[in-house]
Short mmCIF file of C-alpha atoms in Angstrom, two decimals:
data_model
loop_
_atom_site.label_atom_id
_atom_site.label_comp_id
_atom_site.label_asym_id
_atom_site.label_seq_id
_atom_site.Cartn_x
_atom_site.Cartn_y
_atom_site.Cartn_z
CA MET A 131 -22.25 -23.67 7.41
CA ALA A 132 -22.62 -20.91 10.04
CA THR A 133 -18.97 -21.44 11.07
CA ARG A 134 -17.82 -20.95 7.44
CA VAL A 135 -19.95 -17.76 7.05
CA ARG A 136 -18.59 -16.38 10.33
CA LYS A 137 -15.00 -17.35 9.25
CA THR A 138 -15.52 -15.67 5.87
CA ASN A 139 -16.96 -12.50 7.46
CA THR A 140 -14.14 -12.20 10.01
CA GLU A 141 -11.56 -12.92 7.25
CA GLN A 142 -13.15 -10.13 5.11
CA LYS A 143 -13.18 -7.72 8.06
CA ILE A 144 -9.41 -8.38 8.69
CA LEU A 145 -8.66 -7.95 4.98
CA ASP A 146 -10.77 -4.81 4.72
CA THR A 147 -8.93 -3.31 7.70
CA ALA A 148 -5.55 -4.37 6.43
CA ALA A 149 -6.28 -2.86 2.92
CA VAL A 150 -7.05 0.56 4.37
CA LEU A 151 -3.93 0.49 6.52
CA PHE A 152 -1.64 -0.88 3.94
CA HIS A 153 -2.96 1.66 1.37
CA ARG A 154 -2.33 4.53 3.65
CA HIS A 155 0.88 3.50 5.39
CA GLY A 156 2.54 0.84 3.14
CA LEU A 157 3.22 -2.76 4.00
CA ARG A 158 6.05 -2.28 6.34
CA GLY A 159 4.41 0.79 7.97
CA VAL A 160 1.55 -1.39 9.49
CA GLY A 161 2.09 -3.91 12.32
CA VAL A 162 -0.15 -6.86 13.06
CA ASP A 163 -1.05 -5.35 16.37
CA GLN A 164 -2.45 -2.27 14.61
CA ILE A 165 -4.52 -4.41 12.27
CA ILE A 166 -5.83 -6.38 15.30
CA ALA A 167 -6.71 -3.24 17.10
CA GLU A 168 -8.43 -1.62 14.24
CA SER A 169 -10.25 -4.67 13.11
CA GLY A 170 -11.49 -5.54 16.60
CA VAL A 171 -10.50 -9.18 16.33
CA ALA A 172 -8.49 -11.18 18.80
CA LYS A 173 -4.94 -11.92 18.03
CA SER A 174 -5.78 -15.62 18.00
CA THR A 175 -8.52 -14.95 15.43
CA LEU A 176 -6.18 -13.14 13.10
CA TYR A 177 -3.60 -15.86 13.24
CA ALA A 178 -6.34 -18.53 12.76
CA HIS A 179 -7.05 -16.91 9.42
CA PHE A 180 -3.48 -15.81 8.51
CA ARG A 181 -0.53 -17.63 10.03
CA THR A 182 1.87 -14.85 9.25
CA LYS A 183 1.86 -11.23 8.14
CA ASP A 184 3.22 -12.39 4.78
CA ASP A 185 0.14 -14.64 4.46
CA LEU A 186 -2.07 -11.61 5.23
CA ILE A 187 -0.27 -9.35 2.73
CA ALA A 188 -0.44 -12.06 -0.01
CA ALA A 189 -4.16 -12.48 0.62
CA TYR A 190 -4.68 -8.65 0.46
CA LEU A 191 -2.65 -8.60 -2.82
CA ARG A 192 -4.67 -11.40 -4.37
CA ARG A 193 -7.91 -9.60 -3.54
CA THR A 194 -6.56 -6.37 -4.81
CA ASP A 195 -5.42 -8.11 -8.00
CA GLU A 196 -8.99 -9.25 -8.68
CA SER A 197 -10.60 -5.85 -8.06
CA TRP A 198 -7.81 -3.94 -10.01
CA MET A 199 -7.99 -6.21 -13.02
CA GLN A 200 -11.86 -5.78 -12.98
CA ARG A 201 -11.38 -1.98 -12.92
CA LEU A 202 -8.83 -1.97 -15.83
CA ARG A 203 -11.08 -4.22 -17.95
CA ALA A 204 -14.25 -2.00 -17.15
CA ALA A 205 -12.32 1.07 -18.09
CA ALA A 206 -11.07 -0.46 -21.30
CA GLU A 207 -14.54 -1.72 -22.23
CA ALA A 208 -16.14 1.75 -21.46
CA ALA A 209 -13.80 3.23 -24.05
CA GLY A 210 -15.69 1.51 -26.80
CA PRO A 211 -15.41 -1.73 -28.95
CA GLU A 212 -12.07 -0.80 -30.74
CA PRO A 213 -9.03 -2.35 -28.96
CA VAL A 214 -6.92 0.60 -29.80
CA GLU A 215 -9.31 2.88 -27.90
CA GLN A 216 -9.47 0.39 -25.03
CA MET A 217 -5.76 0.43 -24.67
CA ALA A 218 -6.06 4.17 -24.00
CA GLY A 219 -9.34 3.81 -22.05
CA LEU A 220 -7.81 1.54 -19.47
CA PHE A 221 -5.96 4.42 -18.13
CA ASP A 222 -9.28 5.90 -17.00
CA ALA A 223 -9.12 3.27 -14.13
CA LEU A 224 -6.04 5.21 -12.81
CA LEU A 225 -7.86 8.45 -13.20
CA SER A 226 -10.95 7.14 -11.30
CA SER A 227 -8.68 5.85 -8.55
CA PHE A 228 -6.96 9.25 -8.26
CA ASP A 229 -10.37 11.10 -8.26
CA ARG A 230 -11.62 8.77 -5.37
CA HIS A 231 -8.76 9.18 -2.90
CA GLY A 232 -5.58 10.53 -4.56
CA PHE A 233 -2.50 8.44 -5.40
CA PHE A 234 -1.18 6.27 -2.69
CA GLY A 235 0.94 4.33 -5.22
CA CYS A 236 0.67 0.88 -6.53
CA PRO A 237 0.30 -1.98 -3.91
CA PHE A 238 2.07 -4.42 -6.24
CA ILE A 239 5.00 -2.06 -6.76
CA SER A 240 5.16 -1.53 -3.01
CA ALA A 241 5.16 -5.19 -2.39
CA ALA A 242 7.90 -5.84 -4.89
CA VAL A 243 9.95 -3.21 -3.11
CA GLU A 244 9.02 -3.95 0.54
CA ALA A 245 8.62 -7.67 0.57
CA GLU A 246 11.38 -10.31 0.55
CA PRO A 247 11.90 -11.75 -2.95
CA ASP A 248 11.06 -15.25 -1.79
CA SER A 249 7.96 -14.21 0.15
CA LYS A 250 4.30 -14.95 -0.64
CA ALA A 251 3.64 -11.22 -0.91
CA HIS A 252 6.33 -10.79 -3.51
CA ALA A 253 4.98 -13.91 -5.37
CA ALA A 254 1.42 -12.35 -5.37
CA ALA A 255 2.69 -9.05 -6.76
CA THR A 256 4.54 -10.99 -9.48
CA VAL A 257 1.43 -13.00 -10.45
CA HIS A 258 -0.51 -9.72 -10.72
CA THR A 259 1.92 -8.25 -13.07
CA GLN A 260 2.09 -11.39 -15.24
CA ARG A 261 -1.83 -11.55 -15.36
CA ARG A 262 -2.01 -7.81 -16.30
CA GLN A 263 0.63 -8.27 -19.00
CA GLU A 264 -1.10 -11.30 -20.43
CA TRP A 265 -4.36 -9.26 -20.64
CA LEU A 266 -2.52 -6.48 -22.32
CA ARG A 267 -0.84 -8.86 -24.82
CA GLY A 268 -4.27 -10.23 -25.73
CA LEU A 269 -5.73 -6.70 -26.17
CA ALA A 270 -2.68 -5.76 -28.30
CA ALA A 271 -3.10 -9.01 -30.43
CA THR A 272 -6.81 -8.34 -30.83
CA ALA A 273 -5.89 -4.75 -32.14
CA GLY A 274 -3.58 -6.33 -34.66
CA ALA A 275 -0.32 -5.11 -33.23
CA ASP A 276 2.63 -6.49 -35.12
CA GLU A 277 4.48 -6.98 -31.77
CA PRO A 278 1.79 -7.61 -29.15
CA ALA A 279 4.29 -8.42 -26.35
CA ALA A 280 6.26 -5.24 -27.09
CA LEU A 281 3.20 -3.11 -27.01
CA ALA A 282 1.97 -4.83 -23.81
CA ALA A 283 5.34 -4.13 -22.23
CA HIS A 284 5.15 -0.51 -23.25
CA LEU A 285 1.70 -0.11 -21.82
CA GLY A 286 2.66 -1.93 -18.64
CA LEU A 287 5.63 0.52 -18.17
CA LEU A 288 3.22 3.48 -18.72
CA ILE A 289 0.85 2.09 -16.11
CA ASP A 290 3.54 1.48 -13.57
CA GLY A 291 5.21 4.82 -14.30
CA ALA A 292 1.91 6.69 -13.90
CA LEU A 293 1.17 5.08 -10.57
CA ALA A 294 4.73 5.80 -9.25
CA SER A 295 4.89 9.34 -10.63
CA GLY A 296 1.27 9.95 -9.45
CA ARG A 297 2.13 8.95 -5.92
CA LEU A 298 5.13 11.21 -5.91
CA LEU A 299 3.62 14.29 -7.65
CA GLN A 300 -0.11 13.88 -6.68
CA ASP A 301 -0.94 15.30 -10.02
CA ARG A 302 -3.61 13.73 -12.24
CA ALA A 303 -1.82 15.15 -15.35
CA VAL A 304 0.69 12.30 -14.94
CA VAL A 305 -2.08 9.82 -15.90
CA ASP A 306 -3.35 12.06 -18.70
CA ALA A 307 0.10 12.00 -20.15
CA ALA A 308 0.48 8.25 -19.78
CA LYS A 309 -2.97 7.82 -21.45
CA ALA A 310 -1.92 9.93 -24.38
CA ALA A 311 1.31 8.02 -24.66
CA GLY A 312 -0.53 4.68 -24.49
CA HIS A 313 -2.81 5.73 -27.23
CA ALA A 314 0.05 6.81 -29.41
CA ALA A 315 1.91 3.66 -28.79
CA ALA A 316 -1.21 1.55 -29.58
CA LEU A 317 -1.63 3.42 -32.89
CA SER A 318 2.03 3.08 -33.61
CA TYR A 319 2.23 -0.73 -33.06
CA THR A 320 -1.08 -1.36 -34.86
CA TYR A 321 -0.53 0.72 -37.93
CA ARG A 322 3.18 -0.12 -38.62
CA LYS A 323 2.12 -3.16 -40.53
CA GLY A 324 0.50 -1.05 -43.30
CA ALA A 325 3.45 1.35 -43.54
#
């Protein structure tokens, strides 16, 4: 049991260090030696937990997926019980992220660009996007959208666009605009039935 706890703590320490570095410098901008040096673990310890850098990046992305989905859901729920309002409210997770540390871009978009298409990192980024879109489709269906998949695709593009533009411009107004567009899209898709 103590070995598993030590292994878990060490693994978390490596992942925490990697997350900070990947966030600041991108996936390709960080070498394994830098992660080893900053985490204070031996090279053999890192490789005992993560056989390759791709394994480490994939683990980082899976962990980020969990926390990011929790933040999106929490922001949506904080907007109130109405699904249309939740679809606008989820953008508050992006605003909160910007307010905490500025925009460093989206780790999933970065992985899709930087990682090889057949890598574990690329696969983890794809799984995140599929999970997010599935959640958005469910939210859109609950709101009564006549085309839930189309509305979810619209919202996903707004999220990705806000993260990419936010990184480039470092301007919170980008997310405000995406949030307003998301709200308008949600209203449009949910009220077309009655037209």
